[in-house]
Each structure stands twice: as C-alpha cells, then as structure tokens.
Amino acid sequence: MAGQAPPRTIAIAGGSLAGLSAAEELRAQGFGESIIVVGREPEMPYDRPPLSKQMLKGEMAADALALACKPDMDITWRLGKSATGLDVGARTLTLDDGESLAFDGLVIATGASPRRLPFGGLAGMHVLRTRQDAEQLKADLDRQPARVVVIGGGFIGAEIAATCRALNIAVTIVEPLPGLLIRALGPMVSELVGNIHRDQGVELRTGTQAFDALADGAGRVRAIRLSDGTEIETDVVVVAVGVVPETHWLEGSGLDISDGVLCDATCLAAPGIAAAGDIARWPNTRFDECRRVEHWDNAIQQGRYAARRLLADESATTEPYTPVPWVWSDQFGLKLQVYGSTVLHDELRFVDGPTDDHKFVALYRRGGRLAGVAGIGKVRSLLGYRRMLEAGTSWDDATSATSASAQGTAQ
Amino acid sequence: MKIVIDWVRCEGNGACVVAAPELFDIDNEDMLIVLDETPSEDKRAALERAVASCPRRAIVIEG
Ligand SMILES: Cc1cc2nc3c(=O)[nH]c(=O)nc-3n(C[C@H](O)[C@H](O)[C@H](O)COP(=O)(O)OP(=O)(O)OC[C@H]3O[C@@H](n4cnc5c(N)ncnc54)[C@H](O)[C@@H]3O)c2cc1C
Ligand code: SF4
C-alpha cells in the first residue's frame, strides 16, 4: 500500500447477504482489524429466496433461514440499528441512536425495500421482503383463504402465485404489462411462463392495473378494484411491484443516489466507500450498461468484490467488476434460470424447445452480441451459453453453435 | 477433504459448476456430478466458493 495506511476499521451498512459476504471476504483476505456491521433488522443475516418458496410453502422452518456465518470471524454486529447519515469527507456514519461511527472503509449494502402502491395499508395486505413479512403472509395463507390476489407479475409475484397453487389456494395475478416477467424476459418467454401458470390454475389479469383496495367494516381488505372497473373479491393481497433501493439515509451525503448508489466500474462510490448488492448501480463494462442487479448471486459476488476493493490501494488500478449476472426462479417445481443481461434486448430466439414439459433455452441479442440466455431445465446447455457470455461471443457465433456444441464448450 | 452432497436439497441448477468447474459438472438430465469427491487441499478455496454459491446449501465439506 504505497504511502497509505491500511484501513483499521471497516464499517458495513446493511447486515444481509451483501454485507455478510463483504465481511467474510475481508477476513478471508486476512484483514485483521475491526469490522462493524450496522443492520436495521434485529436478527443475524438470513436468506431471502426461501421466503417466497420453501418457507412460505411450509417446507422450511423460519429458523432454518439463517445464513451460515463462521463463528470465528470476530465481527461486531450492531443489529436493530440503522445508519441515518454519512459524512463522506470525514468518513463517519451516524446511527439512529445518535452514535457517530468513524471508519476507514465502508461498504454500503442497505439493499432495497418493497415498492408501495398509493393505496392499501389495510389488514390482509402484504409485501414480501423480510422474514417477518413472510411469517405474516404465511399466517394468512394458513387460514386457507378463498382467493389471494398478487399485484405484480415479476419473479417474486410469480413465485408467490405458484406457492399459493401448491397450497391449493386460488390465486389471481394482476399485472399492468401484457404478461408475466415480460420486462425482464420479453414477450415469447413471458407467454410460455404465463401458459405454465394458467395450466396450474393461476388466473392472470394482465394488461390491467390494480387501482384501489376496498375495505370491509373491520378495516380488512375485501376486494381489489382494477382500472377497468372490475372488482376481485379477496381478503389476502400481496403487493409485489418491485423494490426501491434503501438510499434515504444517504440524502445529503453528496453521493449520487438517483437510482441506488452510483459507483465506478470498481464499485467505489467515493474514496474508501464501496457499495454492493441490490443497492449498487455500477457500469458493468462486459455488457455496456449501468444498472443495479437485484439478485442473490450478485449480492454475494459484489459484496466480496467490494471487500477486496477496499483493501486494495486506492490509487491502484483494480480490475473492474464485470460479472455475468445470474438469477434463478422456482415456480411449480420448474427452475427458470437467466444468465447475463436480458433487459432491453434487440432480439430473442429460442434455440432449444420449448418441449412438452416446458424446457427451453432462449438467447438474447443486444447489438451484435449475445447478451443473455434464459431457460428452464437444460442446465448443461445454459452453462455452455454462460461461458460464451463470459467470452463475449458474437450473436452469429452463439446462434450457429447448436445446443450440442454449446455443451461442447462446457468441456 | 471430502465433498458431501445433500441430494434432497440439490436442485441441479449448476451454480457450483460455475464456481468450481474442476470439481462439479451437470449431466444431460440436470443432475449434479461431483467430479472429484475427495479433492486435494489446493482445491479448498474453489470448493468454498462453490459452497457459498449454492443457493440450496446442498454442499458440505467434511474434513
Ligand atoms: C421473497 C424473495 C425471494 C427472492 N428470490 C430470489 C431468487 O430466487 N433468486 C435470486 O437470484 N434472488 C432472489 N431474491 C433477491 C435476493 O434475495 C436479493 O438480491 C438479496 O437479498 C440482496 O441482498 P442485499 O444484501 O444487497 O440486500 P438486502 O437483502 O435488501 O439487505 C439489506 C439489509 O440492510 C438493512 N438496511 C436497510 N437500510 C438500512 C440502514 N439505513 N441501516 C442499516 N441497515 C439497513 C435491511 O434491513 C436489510 O437487512 C429474492 C428476494 C426476496 C425478497
Ligand atoms: S449449486 Fe447447489 S443446488 Fe445447484 S447443482 Fe450445485 S449443489 Fe446442487
């Protein structure tokens, strides 16, 4: 570290997947000084993906959600405490109990929270982000309601609907766009996923917006009114309309928080300050795009990267963070996987399937390049295309490779 | 060092193959294949990466 003292205290704001991954990597890299994690939730880090799947289905106890955390890591956990302010120049965090915490390095990992609708707040209306949210929703599902309405047809909404069907509960998804997952995966894959949901008994109300929630005399939701005037009777509603990054506490810090925390290509938001996970927006030079990635695997990889970045000499050139993002989703026992970048694609092409049992591989083109791949099943083939994404393969080369040769590159 | 897979948990998504291709692969039926069940110590870092990458926490290192 040329002419620069190594960091002595590294603070981590946000005690979930990205924050824990950063802390673990700091220790794995031999950082022997103080690590302080400030986390708003009162409990140790736990895993969110099961909240819409195994846990909601009752296949997994809430206490099995805990993320494995090595006991000998010597981390100071400040749980149940929120960061309320950041002084970038002085390198201090302010906490909600008034404490001022000085740091040499900081990882911002405060994630995201569910987007709210302008109406709602009635009993029986839920969001799903935390363990507590999941416990409350599960308690309502355990009563075997006559119907659940899920507002929002993205990954989490689709998974909740699938879980309701597994529990033999009638469910309606209301989605203003023309199909499920359409923004992420485009119309053809959306149609396929929609058909799977319909076959499994999910009612889809696409192209229409939830407009209002109607209450019964006791203040509990009794129906959702759609923009076309129809009402769907229900006493359990889940609002799954995306997330907003948790940046309020950074207002006035001088950081660019227009959509998450804007970082450079090495995940630095300011000298000594990195961001990771759902909250971080950075230019991923592999895909020529600057966006946030709200997926489990990225929270781990970016959390680790951020830790290494803080330990590197600030003036040194560091390899930029250029992951091939990965997300999986589990609906009706089918594993949907997406590698790379599928949003804003110029073309979508099925190269395999869909088969009768819904398996397929679809490629996404942006400009002259392969930008993403989505599929159900066919994991070997997906992994082959993932390697092509890593290698920056052209669209022509990717599409002229049959799925067999895509597998071949896996060797 | 021994790799033990919880086959009830494993859902064959291949995340561990990305993390440690020298230790894991996926067959054409989307089943995980462990290429080396008793890897040498120099593979520990890769194996730990795979353990952390597994969203089902289906990989256990013994020893
Ligand atoms: C129900 C559900 C299912 C999912 N399923 C999948 C899936 O199948 N596949 C997939 O790839 N991804 C999935 N995800 C997404 C994945 O869980 C997230 O990408 C991941 O949790 C992001 O981790 P993070 O640490 O960046 O943020 P978060 O998990 O949001 O953690 C941020 C933490 O910071 C805390 N915090 C916020 N503000 C402050 C503050 N001011 N001070 C201190 N602490 C603060 C929060 O309370 C929280 O504990 C799912 C998410 C949910 C909610
Ligand atoms: S990452 Fe886990 S669930 Fe996926 S194939 Fe490997 S062991 Fe199985």
mmCIF file of N, CA and C in Angstrom, chain A residues 249-358:
data_model
loop_
_atom_site.group_PDB
_atom_site.id
_atom_site.type_symbol
_atom_site.label_atom_id
_atom_site.label_comp_id
_atom_site.label_asym_id
_atom_site.label_seq_id
_atom_site.Cartn_x
_atom_site.Cartn_y
_atom_site.Cartn_z
ATOM 1 N N TRP A 249 -31.199 7.255 3.675
ATOM 2 C CA TRP A 249 -30.242 7.675 4.706
ATOM 3 C C TRP A 249 -29.008 8.343 4.110
ATOM 4 N N LEU A 250 -28.867 8.256 2.785
ATOM 5 C CA LEU A 250 -27.702 8.864 2.128
ATOM 6 C C LEU A 250 -28.007 10.231 1.538
ATOM 7 N N GLU A 251 -29.252 10.689 1.732
ATOM 8 C CA GLU A 251 -29.591 12.018 1.222
ATOM 9 C C GLU A 251 -28.700 13.056 1.890
ATOM 10 N N GLY A 252 -28.186 13.958 1.097
ATOM 11 C CA GLY A 252 -27.312 14.991 1.649
ATOM 12 C C GLY A 252 -25.865 14.561 1.790
ATOM 13 N N SER A 253 -25.572 13.303 1.475
ATOM 14 C CA SER A 253 -24.188 12.835 1.617
ATOM 15 C C SER A 253 -23.320 13.276 0.442
ATOM 16 N N GLY A 254 -23.964 13.703 -0.635
ATOM 17 C CA GLY A 254 -23.212 14.067 -1.824
ATOM 18 C C GLY A 254 -23.047 12.915 -2.801
ATOM 19 N N LEU A 255 -23.352 11.713 -2.370
ATOM 20 C CA LEU A 255 -23.287 10.583 -3.308
ATOM 21 C C LEU A 255 -24.453 10.685 -4.288
ATOM 22 N N ASP A 256 -24.269 10.150 -5.481
ATOM 23 C CA ASP A 256 -25.349 10.112 -6.470
ATOM 24 C C ASP A 256 -26.260 8.938 -6.125
ATOM 25 N N ILE A 257 -27.483 9.289 -5.650
ATOM 26 C CA ILE A 257 -28.421 8.231 -5.259
ATOM 27 C C ILE A 257 -29.686 8.287 -6.111
ATOM 28 N N SER A 258 -29.512 8.672 -7.377
ATOM 29 C CA SER A 258 -30.690 8.817 -8.236
ATOM 30 C C SER A 258 -31.374 7.474 -8.493
ATOM 31 N N ASP A 259 -30.630 6.395 -8.522
ATOM 32 C CA ASP A 259 -31.235 5.052 -8.595
ATOM 33 C C ASP A 259 -30.238 4.100 -7.943
ATOM 34 N N GLY A 260 -30.362 3.936 -6.649
ATOM 35 C CA GLY A 260 -29.340 3.206 -5.924
ATOM 36 C C GLY A 260 -28.120 4.092 -5.754
ATOM 37 N N VAL A 261 -27.035 3.506 -5.314
ATOM 38 C CA VAL A 261 -25.799 4.263 -5.115
ATOM 39 C C VAL A 261 -24.938 4.091 -6.363
ATOM 40 N N LEU A 262 -24.695 5.197 -7.049
ATOM 41 C CA LEU A 262 -23.897 5.118 -8.271
ATOM 42 C C LEU A 262 -22.425 4.922 -7.926
ATOM 43 N N CYS A 263 -21.823 3.912 -8.543
ATOM 44 C CA CYS A 263 -20.415 3.599 -8.291
ATOM 45 C C CYS A 263 -19.634 3.674 -9.599
ATOM 46 N N ASP A 264 -18.308 3.630 -9.479
ATOM 47 C CA ASP A 264 -17.495 3.485 -10.679
ATOM 48 C C ASP A 264 -17.417 1.994 -11.038
ATOM 49 N N ALA A 265 -16.659 1.672 -12.038
ATOM 50 C CA ALA A 265 -16.630 0.283 -12.515
ATOM 51 C C ALA A 265 -16.000 -0.664 -11.497
ATOM 52 N N THR A 266 -15.384 -0.086 -10.452
ATOM 53 C CA THR A 266 -14.815 -0.929 -9.400
ATOM 54 C C THR A 266 -15.654 -0.841 -8.125
ATOM 55 N N CYS A 267 -16.903 -0.455 -8.247
ATOM 56 C CA CYS A 267 -17.862 -0.439 -7.138
ATOM 57 C C CYS A 267 -17.543 0.585 -6.060
ATOM 58 N N LEU A 268 -16.713 1.566 -6.385
ATOM 59 C CA LEU A 268 -16.470 2.651 -5.430
ATOM 60 C C LEU A 268 -17.433 3.792 -5.691
ATOM 61 N N ALA A 269 -18.068 4.272 -4.609
ATOM 62 C CA ALA A 269 -18.958 5.425 -4.717
ATOM 63 C C ALA A 269 -18.205 6.704 -4.371
ATOM 64 N N ALA A 270 -17.158 6.568 -3.595
ATOM 65 C CA ALA A 270 -16.287 7.668 -3.190
ATOM 66 C C ALA A 270 -15.018 6.998 -2.666
ATOM 67 N N PRO A 271 -13.934 7.744 -2.468
ATOM 68 C CA PRO A 271 -12.743 7.097 -1.935
ATOM 69 C C PRO A 271 -13.043 6.377 -0.611
ATOM 70 N N GLY A 272 -12.670 5.124 -0.516
ATOM 71 C CA GLY A 272 -12.884 4.370 0.719
ATOM 72 C C GLY A 272 -14.315 3.917 0.933
ATOM 73 N N ILE A 273 -15.202 4.200 -0.019
ATOM 74 C CA ILE A 273 -16.607 3.838 0.152
ATOM 75 C C ILE A 273 -17.082 3.023 -1.056
ATOM 76 N N ALA A 274 -17.406 1.776 -0.808
ATOM 77 C CA ALA A 274 -17.882 0.893 -1.874
ATOM 78 C C ALA A 274 -19.349 0.560 -1.624
ATOM 79 N N ALA A 275 -20.024 0.081 -2.660
ATOM 80 C CA ALA A 275 -21.410 -0.369 -2.481
ATOM 81 C C ALA A 275 -21.554 -1.737 -3.131
ATOM 82 N N ALA A 276 -22.506 -2.521 -2.620
ATOM 83 C CA ALA A 276 -22.673 -3.883 -3.128
ATOM 84 C C ALA A 276 -24.102 -4.363 -2.918
ATOM 85 N N GLY A 277 -24.522 -5.249 -3.786
ATOM 86 C CA GLY A 277 -25.835 -5.872 -3.661
ATOM 87 C C GLY A 277 -26.922 -5.065 -4.359
ATOM 88 N N ASP A 278 -28.156 -5.256 -3.907
ATOM 89 C CA ASP A 278 -29.311 -4.639 -4.574
ATOM 90 C C ASP A 278 -29.204 -3.120 -4.688
ATOM 91 N N ILE A 279 -28.432 -2.507 -3.806
ATOM 92 C CA ILE A 279 -28.394 -1.044 -3.778
ATOM 93 C C ILE A 279 -27.403 -0.450 -4.778
ATOM 94 N N ALA A 280 -26.461 -1.235 -5.266
ATOM 95 C CA ALA A 280 -25.339 -0.683 -6.033
ATOM 96 C C ALA A 280 -25.670 -0.579 -7.520
ATOM 97 N N ARG A 281 -25.423 0.582 -8.091
ATOM 98 C CA ARG A 281 -25.532 0.754 -9.538
ATOM 99 C C ARG A 281 -24.137 1.063 -10.049
ATOM 100 N N TRP A 282 -23.675 0.276 -10.959
ATOM 101 C CA TRP A 282 -22.315 0.451 -11.448
ATOM 102 C C TRP A 282 -22.263 0.075 -12.929
ATOM 103 N N PRO A 283 -21.285 0.624 -13.646
ATOM 104 C CA PRO A 283 -21.166 0.265 -15.056
ATOM 105 C C PRO A 283 -20.511 -1.106 -15.198
ATOM 106 N N ASN A 284 -21.269 -2.057 -15.662
ATOM 107 C CA ASN A 284 -20.711 -3.374 -15.942
ATOM 108 C C ASN A 284 -20.208 -3.339 -17.381
ATOM 109 N N THR A 285 -18.901 -3.205 -17.516
ATOM 110 C CA THR A 285 -18.344 -2.969 -18.842
ATOM 111 C C THR A 285 -18.530 -4.179 -19.757
ATOM 112 N N ARG A 286 -18.745 -5.347 -19.182
ATOM 113 C CA ARG A 286 -18.978 -6.528 -20.007
ATOM 114 C C ARG A 286 -20.240 -6.372 -20.859
ATOM 115 N N PHE A 287 -21.223 -5.665 -20.313
ATOM 116 C CA PHE A 287 -22.495 -5.523 -21.025
ATOM 117 C C PHE A 287 -22.794 -4.077 -21.428
ATOM 118 N N ASP A 288 -21.800 -3.189 -21.248
ATOM 119 C CA ASP A 288 -22.023 -1.773 -21.580
ATOM 120 C C ASP A 288 -23.309 -1.257 -20.970
ATOM 121 N N GLU A 289 -23.521 -1.491 -19.719
ATOM 122 C CA GLU A 289 -24.742 -0.986 -19.097
ATOM 123 C C GLU A 289 -24.427 -0.596 -17.661
ATOM 124 N N CYS A 290 -25.214 0.356 -17.178
ATOM 125 C CA CYS A 290 -25.022 0.835 -15.815
ATOM 126 C C CYS A 290 -26.343 0.665 -15.096
ATOM 127 N N ARG A 291 -26.440 -0.372 -14.297
ATOM 128 C CA ARG A 291 -27.715 -0.606 -13.610
ATOM 129 C C ARG A 291 -27.471 -1.352 -12.308
ATOM 130 N N ARG A 292 -28.544 -1.492 -11.548
ATOM 131 C CA ARG A 292 -28.485 -2.310 -10.349
ATOM 132 C C ARG A 292 -28.853 -3.736 -10.722
ATOM 133 N N VAL A 293 -28.343 -4.718 -9.994
ATOM 134 C CA VAL A 293 -28.699 -6.116 -10.224
ATOM 135 C C VAL A 293 -29.274 -6.649 -8.915
ATOM 136 N N GLU A 294 -30.556 -6.973 -8.945
ATOM 137 C CA GLU A 294 -31.259 -7.336 -7.698
ATOM 138 C C GLU A 294 -31.353 -8.845 -7.546
ATOM 139 N N HIS A 295 -30.203 -9.509 -7.595
ATOM 140 C CA HIS A 295 -30.220 -10.967 -7.491
ATOM 141 C C HIS A 295 -29.273 -11.449 -6.403
ATOM 142 N N TRP A 296 -29.650 -12.581 -5.859
ATOM 143 C CA TRP A 296 -28.938 -13.249 -4.778
ATOM 144 C C TRP A 296 -27.450 -13.410 -5.063
ATOM 145 N N ASP A 297 -27.118 -13.994 -6.205
ATOM 146 C CA ASP A 297 -25.718 -14.304 -6.519
ATOM 147 C C ASP A 297 -24.889 -13.017 -6.606
ATOM 148 N N ASN A 298 -25.486 -11.965 -7.167
ATOM 149 C CA ASN A 298 -24.745 -10.714 -7.262
ATOM 150 C C ASN A 298 -24.454 -10.121 -5.886
ATOM 151 N N ALA A 299 -25.390 -10.283 -4.959
ATOM 152 C CA ALA A 299 -25.141 -9.746 -3.610
ATOM 153 C C ALA A 299 -23.887 -10.404 -3.015
ATOM 154 N N ILE A 300 -23.713 -11.695 -3.272
ATOM 155 C CA ILE A 300 -22.529 -12.391 -2.765
ATOM 156 C C ILE A 300 -21.267 -11.921 -3.490
ATOM 157 N N GLN A 301 -21.317 -12.000 -4.814
ATOM 158 C CA GLN A 301 -20.109 -11.692 -5.591
ATOM 159 C C GLN A 301 -19.683 -10.235 -5.418
ATOM 160 N N GLN A 302 -20.665 -9.343 -5.434
ATOM 161 C CA GLN A 302 -20.319 -7.925 -5.335
ATOM 162 C C GLN A 302 -19.906 -7.558 -3.910
ATOM 163 N N GLY A 303 -20.520 -8.211 -2.929
ATOM 164 C CA GLY A 303 -20.101 -7.996 -1.549
ATOM 165 C C GLY A 303 -18.630 -8.371 -1.378
ATOM 166 N N ARG A 304 -18.269 -9.496 -1.956
ATOM 167 C CA ARG A 304 -16.869 -9.919 -1.871
ATOM 168 C C ARG A 304 -15.943 -8.984 -2.614
ATOM 169 N N TYR A 305 -16.393 -8.609 -3.807
ATOM 170 C CA TYR A 305 -15.562 -7.711 -4.607
ATOM 171 C C TYR A 305 -15.326 -6.402 -3.849
ATOM 172 N N ALA A 306 -16.417 -5.869 -3.259
ATOM 173 C CA ALA A 306 -16.313 -4.587 -2.542
ATOM 174 C C ALA A 306 -15.287 -4.691 -1.415
ATOM 175 N N ALA A 307 -15.256 -5.828 -0.734
ATOM 176 C CA ALA A 307 -14.287 -6.027 0.343
ATOM 177 C C ALA A 307 -12.859 -5.957 -0.213
ATOM 178 N N ARG A 308 -12.634 -6.661 -1.303
ATOM 179 C CA ARG A 308 -11.278 -6.649 -1.888
ATOM 180 C C ARG A 308 -10.920 -5.256 -2.381
ATOM 181 N N ARG A 309 -11.925 -4.556 -2.909
ATOM 182 C CA ARG A 309 -11.669 -3.216 -3.432
ATOM 183 C C ARG A 309 -11.189 -2.289 -2.316
ATOM 184 N N LEU A 310 -11.813 -2.409 -1.142
ATOM 185 C CA LEU A 310 -11.426 -1.522 -0.040
ATOM 186 C C LEU A 310 -10.037 -1.858 0.473
ATOM 187 N N LEU A 311 -9.645 -3.101 0.339
ATOM 188 C CA LEU A 311 -8.316 -3.482 0.835
ATOM 189 C C LEU A 311 -7.214 -3.122 -0.164
ATOM 190 N N ALA A 312 -7.617 -2.893 -1.410
ATOM 191 C CA ALA A 312 -6.604 -2.546 -2.412
ATOM 192 C C ALA A 312 -6.180 -1.098 -2.224
ATOM 193 N N ASP A 313 -5.004 -0.798 -2.644
ATOM 194 C CA ASP A 313 -4.529 0.573 -2.608
ATOM 195 C C ASP A 313 -5.480 1.425 -3.450
ATOM 196 N N GLU A 314 -5.946 2.520 -2.845
ATOM 197 C CA GLU A 314 -6.944 3.332 -3.551
ATOM 198 C C GLU A 314 -6.451 3.860 -4.879
ATOM 199 N N SER A 315 -5.167 4.114 -4.982
ATOM 200 C CA SER A 315 -4.660 4.689 -6.226
ATOM 201 C C SER A 315 -4.370 3.605 -7.254
ATOM 202 N N ALA A 316 -4.383 2.366 -6.803
ATOM 203 C CA ALA A 316 -4.039 1.289 -7.731
ATOM 204 C C ALA A 316 -5.172 1.081 -8.733
ATOM 205 N N THR A 317 -4.828 0.616 -9.927
ATOM 206 C CA THR A 317 -5.884 0.243 -10.858
ATOM 207 C C THR A 317 -6.344 -1.160 -10.480
ATOM 208 N N THR A 318 -7.624 -1.282 -10.305
ATOM 209 C CA THR A 318 -8.197 -2.554 -9.902
ATOM 210 C C THR A 318 -9.006 -3.073 -11.070
ATOM 211 N N GLU A 319 -8.974 -4.370 -11.280
ATOM 212 C CA GLU A 319 -9.837 -4.989 -12.285
ATOM 213 C C GLU A 319 -11.280 -4.594 -12.014
ATOM 214 N N PRO A 320 -11.995 -4.095 -13.015
ATOM 215 C CA PRO A 320 -13.390 -3.720 -12.762
ATOM 216 C C PRO A 320 -14.254 -4.941 -12.440
ATOM 217 N N TYR A 321 -15.397 -4.683 -11.849
ATOM 218 C CA TYR A 321 -16.343 -5.745 -11.501
ATOM 219 C C TYR A 321 -17.239 -5.997 -12.723
ATOM 220 N N THR A 322 -17.052 -7.123 -13.370
ATOM 221 C CA THR A 322 -17.758 -7.400 -14.630
ATOM 222 C C THR A 322 -18.412 -8.776 -14.607
ATOM 223 N N PRO A 323 -19.347 -9.006 -13.697
ATOM 224 C CA PRO A 323 -19.926 -10.346 -13.593
ATOM 225 C C PRO A 323 -20.866 -10.652 -14.756
ATOM 226 N N VAL A 324 -21.109 -11.942 -14.959
ATOM 227 C CA VAL A 324 -22.236 -12.382 -15.783
ATOM 228 C C VAL A 324 -23.358 -12.656 -14.775
ATOM 229 N N PRO A 325 -24.333 -11.741 -14.650
ATOM 230 C CA PRO A 325 -25.355 -11.919 -13.602
ATOM 231 C C PRO A 325 -26.139 -13.219 -13.776
ATOM 232 N N TRP A 326 -26.581 -13.753 -12.668
ATOM 233 C CA TRP A 326 -27.361 -14.991 -12.682
ATOM 234 C C TRP A 326 -28.556 -14.859 -11.757
ATOM 235 N N VAL A 327 -29.712 -15.249 -12.238
ATOM 236 C CA VAL A 327 -30.876 -15.333 -11.360
ATOM 237 C C VAL A 327 -31.606 -16.625 -11.669
ATOM 238 N N TRP A 328 -32.117 -17.259 -10.617
ATOM 239 C CA TRP A 328 -32.968 -18.418 -10.825
ATOM 240 C C TRP A 328 -34.296 -18.130 -10.169
ATOM 241 N N SER A 329 -35.298 -18.802 -10.618
ATOM 242 C CA SER A 329 -36.612 -18.656 -10.000
ATOM 243 C C SER A 329 -37.266 -20.027 -10.031
ATOM 244 N N ASP A 330 -38.027 -20.304 -8.995
ATOM 245 C CA ASP A 330 -38.579 -21.636 -8.833
ATOM 246 C C ASP A 330 -40.097 -21.501 -8.843
ATOM 247 N N GLN A 331 -40.732 -22.020 -9.889
ATOM 248 C CA GLN A 331 -42.189 -21.942 -9.997
ATOM 249 C C GLN A 331 -42.727 -23.294 -10.409
ATOM 250 N N PHE A 332 -43.598 -23.855 -9.638
ATOM 251 C CA PHE A 332 -44.203 -25.164 -9.912
ATOM 252 C C PHE A 332 -43.138 -26.238 -10.102
ATOM 253 N N GLY A 333 -42.067 -26.144 -9.341
ATOM 254 C CA GLY A 333 -41.016 -27.143 -9.456
ATOM 255 C C GLY A 333 -40.154 -26.966 -10.698
ATOM 256 N N LEU A 334 -40.456 -25.983 -11.530
ATOM 257 C CA LEU A 334 -39.623 -25.720 -12.704
ATOM 258 C C LEU A 334 -38.600 -24.664 -12.336
ATOM 259 N N LYS A 335 -37.363 -24.903 -12.747
ATOM 260 C CA LYS A 335 -36.311 -23.955 -12.422
ATOM 261 C C LYS A 335 -36.034 -23.088 -13.639
ATOM 262 N N LEU A 336 -36.414 -21.846 -13.514
ATOM 263 C CA LEU A 336 -36.113 -20.875 -14.562
ATOM 264 C C LEU A 336 -34.783 -20.225 -14.210
ATOM 265 N N GLN A 337 -33.888 -20.177 -15.168
ATOM 266 C CA GLN A 337 -32.590 -19.542 -14.909
ATOM 267 C C GLN A 337 -32.284 -18.528 -15.995
ATOM 268 N N VAL A 338 -31.656 -17.442 -15.591
ATOM 269 C CA VAL A 338 -31.269 -16.418 -16.546
ATOM 270 C C VAL A 338 -29.824 -16.022 -16.272
ATOM 271 N N TYR A 339 -29.016 -16.052 -17.315
ATOM 272 C CA TYR A 339 -27.633 -15.573 -17.224
ATOM 273 C C TYR A 339 -27.469 -14.357 -18.115
ATOM 274 N N GLY A 340 -26.680 -13.410 -17.641
ATOM 275 C CA GLY A 340 -26.349 -12.259 -18.460
ATOM 276 C C GLY A 340 -27.394 -11.180 -18.351
ATOM 277 N N SER A 341 -27.552 -10.427 -19.435
ATOM 278 C CA SER A 341 -28.419 -9.259 -19.423
ATOM 279 C C SER A 341 -29.493 -9.441 -20.485
ATOM 280 N N THR A 342 -30.740 -9.519 -20.046
ATOM 281 C CA THR A 342 -31.824 -9.768 -20.993
ATOM 282 C C THR A 342 -32.707 -8.534 -21.206
ATOM 283 N N VAL A 343 -32.606 -7.565 -20.296
ATOM 284 C CA VAL A 343 -33.440 -6.376 -20.470
ATOM 285 C C VAL A 343 -32.946 -5.593 -21.687
ATOM 286 N N LEU A 344 -33.855 -4.872 -22.316
ATOM 287 C CA LEU A 344 -33.508 -4.038 -23.473
ATOM 288 C C LEU A 344 -32.790 -4.829 -24.563
ATOM 289 N N HIS A 345 -33.257 -6.037 -24.825
ATOM 290 C CA HIS A 345 -32.625 -6.810 -25.894
ATOM 291 C C HIS A 345 -33.209 -6.415 -27.247
ATOM 292 N N ASP A 346 -32.442 -6.691 -28.291
ATOM 293 C CA ASP A 346 -32.901 -6.388 -29.640
ATOM 294 C C ASP A 346 -33.598 -7.589 -30.274
ATOM 295 N N GLU A 347 -33.284 -8.774 -29.785
ATOM 296 C CA GLU A 347 -33.867 -9.968 -30.388
ATOM 297 C C GLU A 347 -33.840 -11.098 -29.371
ATOM 298 N N LEU A 348 -34.876 -11.939 -29.451
ATOM 299 C CA LEU A 348 -34.952 -13.110 -28.581
ATOM 300 C C LEU A 348 -35.174 -14.310 -29.486
ATOM 301 N N ARG A 349 -34.387 -15.361 -29.304
ATOM 302 C CA ARG A 349 -34.528 -16.522 -30.174
ATOM 303 C C ARG A 349 -34.450 -17.820 -29.364
ATOM 304 N N PHE A 350 -35.455 -18.673 -29.556
ATOM 305 C CA PHE A 350 -35.391 -19.997 -28.937
ATOM 306 C C PHE A 350 -34.396 -20.846 -29.729
ATOM 307 N N VAL A 351 -33.435 -21.443 -29.053
ATOM 308 C CA VAL A 351 -32.511 -22.343 -29.749
ATOM 309 C C VAL A 351 -32.771 -23.793 -29.352
ATOM 310 N N ASP A 352 -33.626 -24.001 -28.382
ATOM 311 C CA ASP A 352 -33.956 -25.361 -27.949
ATOM 312 C C ASP A 352 -35.317 -25.293 -27.265
ATOM 313 N N GLY A 353 -36.214 -26.193 -27.635
ATOM 314 C CA GLY A 353 -37.541 -26.216 -27.023
ATOM 315 C C GLY A 353 -38.397 -25.064 -27.521
ATOM 316 N N PRO A 354 -39.490 -24.745 -26.843
ATOM 317 C CA PRO A 354 -39.945 -25.387 -25.621
ATOM 318 C C PRO A 354 -40.472 -26.808 -25.870
ATOM 319 N N THR A 355 -40.124 -27.699 -24.962
ATOM 320 C CA THR A 355 -40.592 -29.080 -25.026
ATOM 321 C C THR A 355 -41.951 -29.179 -24.341
ATOM 322 N N ASP A 356 -42.560 -30.355 -24.425
ATOM 323 C CA ASP A 356 -43.870 -30.530 -23.789
ATOM 324 C C ASP A 356 -43.813 -30.285 -22.283
ATOM 325 N N ASP A 357 -42.668 -30.609 -21.700
ATOM 326 C CA ASP A 357 -42.558 -30.349 -20.256
ATOM 327 C C ASP A 357 -41.899 -28.996 -19.985
ATOM 328 N N HIS A 358 -42.066 -28.054 -20.945
ATOM 329 C CA HIS A 358 -41.729 -26.633 -20.766
ATOM 330 C C HIS A 358 -40.246 -26.332 -20.741
#
